[in-house]
Amino acid sequence: QVQLVESGGGLVQAGGSLRLSCAASGRTFSSYAMGWFRQAPGKEREFVATINWSGGNTNYADSVKGRFTISRENGKNTVYLQMNSLKPEDTAVYYCAAQGSSWPWPSFKAHEYGYWGQGTQVTVSS
């Protein structure tokens, strides 16, 4: 079992940056691949980025590639999402999630993640 709590969201102008954090409870955090998803009003939840258990491999949605960076610190039970060059279309609630062990990495599908945080709002103004 792992519990996830996101933080770091807020309001930022287009072109700005934000860093999201996701703090995990439980001693098994380092065994989970982690992901970030987002959901805009009226839209389905979509994959943003994922990182494997060691942090040595990452994968990104095309829409954020080159602008966002996912990282993790297993000693702090935390995963991060650094978001640069933000655009209004990045506005959404951002969720971190822990991937279920039954699925191979990388996973881009929300149903393959077994644990979710409550989400943090990111709003990018034009």
Tab-separated table of C-alpha atoms in Angstrom:
chain	number	residue	atom	x	y	z
A	1	GLN	CA	0.000	0.000	0.000
A	2	VAL	CA	1.148	3.525	-0.717
A	3	GLN	CA	-0.523	6.859	-0.109
A	4	LEU	CA	0.286	9.823	-2.340
A	5	VAL	CA	-0.034	13.560	-1.697
A	6	GLU	CA	0.663	16.120	-4.424
A	7	SER	CA	1.686	19.724	-3.891
A	8	GLY	CA	3.123	22.640	-5.827
A	9	GLY	CA	0.265	23.556	-8.111
A	10	GLY	CA	-0.881	27.099	-8.641
A	11	LEU	CA	-1.486	29.928	-11.074
A	12	VAL	CA	1.302	30.878	-13.477
A	13	GLN	CA	1.582	32.939	-16.637
A	14	ALA	CA	2.288	31.318	-19.974
A	15	GLY	CA	5.999	30.692	-20.357
A	16	GLY	CA	6.475	30.258	-16.637
A	17	SER	CA	7.484	27.251	-14.562
A	18	LEU	CA	6.148	25.162	-11.726
A	19	ARG	CA	7.511	22.180	-9.832
A	20	LEU	CA	5.056	19.596	-8.584
A	21	SER	CA	5.935	17.219	-5.781
A	22	CYS	CA	4.317	13.952	-4.796
A	23	ALA	CA	5.112	12.609	-1.343
A	24	ALA	CA	4.520	8.923	-0.766
A	25	SER	CA	4.006	7.041	2.459
A	26	GLY	CA	5.113	3.483	2.944
A	27	ARG	CA	8.438	1.711	2.897
A	28	THR	CA	7.943	0.200	-0.559
A	29	PHE	CA	7.937	3.457	-2.559
A	30	SER	CA	11.184	2.584	-4.314
A	31	SER	CA	9.625	-0.564	-5.750
A	32	TYR	CA	6.969	1.357	-7.701
A	33	ALA	CA	7.214	2.951	-11.088
A	34	MET	CA	5.525	6.337	-10.832
A	35	GLY	CA	3.550	8.470	-13.226
A	36	TRP	CA	1.962	11.868	-13.614
A	37	PHE	CA	-1.397	12.310	-15.301
A	38	ARG	CA	-3.598	15.341	-15.820
A	39	GLN	CA	-7.256	16.014	-16.366
A	40	ALA	CA	-8.720	19.185	-17.808
A	41	PRO	CA	-12.414	20.088	-17.392
A	42	GLY	CA	-14.587	18.017	-19.700
A	43	LYS	CA	-11.683	15.850	-20.834
A	44	GLU	CA	-10.424	12.397	-19.980
A	45	ARG	CA	-7.433	11.886	-17.722
A	46	GLU	CA	-4.300	11.777	-19.856
A	47	PHE	CA	-0.791	10.496	-19.405
A	48	VAL	CA	1.951	13.074	-18.868
A	49	ALA	CA	5.128	11.296	-17.747
A	50	THR	CA	6.416	8.171	-16.072
A	51	ILE	CA	9.621	7.090	-14.341
A	52	ASN	CA	10.813	3.602	-13.481
A	53	TRP	CA	11.563	2.411	-9.967
A	54	SER	CA	15.215	3.465	-9.985
A	55	GLY	CA	14.747	6.760	-11.788
A	56	GLY	CA	17.016	5.641	-14.573
A	57	ASN	CA	14.346	5.624	-17.265
A	58	THR	CA	11.643	8.117	-18.120
A	59	ASN	CA	8.953	8.524	-20.752
A	60	TYR	CA	6.821	11.506	-21.738
A	61	ALA	CA	3.718	12.408	-23.662
A	62	ASP	CA	4.565	14.152	-26.920
A	63	SER	CA	2.713	17.259	-25.771
A	64	VAL	CA	5.141	17.848	-22.883
A	65	LYS	CA	8.372	16.357	-24.227
A	66	GLY	CA	11.223	18.833	-23.924
A	67	ARG	CA	9.309	21.037	-21.466
A	68	PHE	CA	8.560	18.731	-18.517
A	69	THR	CA	10.959	16.587	-16.505
A	70	ILE	CA	9.989	13.788	-14.138
A	71	SER	CA	12.398	12.736	-11.409
A	72	ARG	CA	12.370	10.927	-8.076
A	73	GLU	CA	14.252	10.731	-4.812
A	74	ASN	CA	13.663	7.322	-3.299
A	75	GLY	CA	15.372	8.328	-0.076
A	76	LYS	CA	12.727	11.016	0.373
A	77	ASN	CA	9.813	8.952	-0.989
A	78	THR	CA	9.102	11.758	-3.450
A	79	VAL	CA	8.542	12.109	-7.175
A	80	TYR	CA	8.689	15.460	-8.953
A	81	LEU	CA	7.413	17.028	-12.141
A	82	GLN	CA	9.338	20.094	-13.274
A	83	MET	CA	7.211	21.998	-15.760
A	84	ASN	CA	8.822	24.707	-17.895
A	85	SER	CA	7.547	26.835	-20.775
A	86	LEU	CA	4.003	26.308	-19.583
A	87	LYS	CA	1.137	26.867	-21.985
A	88	PRO	CA	-2.550	27.596	-21.342
A	89	GLU	CA	-3.363	24.118	-22.645
A	90	ASP	CA	-1.365	22.656	-19.741
A	91	THR	CA	-4.126	23.856	-17.401
A	92	ALA	CA	-5.501	20.820	-15.568
A	93	VAL	CA	-5.590	18.955	-12.296
A	94	TYR	CA	-2.352	16.989	-12.066
A	95	TYR	CA	-2.258	13.606	-10.375
A	96	CYS	CA	0.623	11.399	-9.383
A	97	ALA	CA	0.136	7.659	-9.401
A	98	ALA	CA	1.980	4.468	-8.521
A	99	GLN	CA	1.992	1.794	-11.193
A	100	GLY	CA	0.622	-1.614	-10.364
A	101	SER	CA	3.229	-4.363	-10.266
A	102	SER	CA	1.283	-6.518	-12.738
A	103	TRP	CA	2.007	-4.177	-15.616
A	104	PRO	CA	5.262	-3.722	-17.511
A	105	TRP	CA	6.963	-0.365	-17.582
A	106	PRO	CA	6.383	2.075	-19.212
A	107	SER	CA	2.668	2.320	-18.736
A	108	PHE	CA	0.625	5.123	-20.285
A	109	LYS	CA	-2.833	3.953	-19.206
A	110	ALA	CA	-4.514	5.209	-16.057
A	111	HIS	CA	-6.094	1.848	-15.239
A	112	GLU	CA	-2.622	0.308	-14.928
A	113	TYR	CA	-1.869	2.531	-11.937
A	114	GLY	CA	-3.160	1.265	-8.636
A	115	TYR	CA	-2.633	4.208	-6.296
A	116	TRP	CA	-3.513	7.865	-6.850
A	117	GLY	CA	-3.112	11.161	-5.098
A	118	GLN	CA	-5.877	13.709	-4.688
A	119	GLY	CA	-4.528	15.992	-7.396
A	120	THR	CA	-3.201	19.536	-7.524
A	121	GLN	CA	-4.572	22.312	-9.746
A	122	VAL	CA	-2.303	23.938	-12.309
A	123	THR	CA	-3.660	26.993	-14.109
A	124	VAL	CA	-1.705	28.712	-16.866
A	125	SER	CA	-2.942	32.127	-17.919
A	126	SER	CA	-2.354	33.548	-21.376
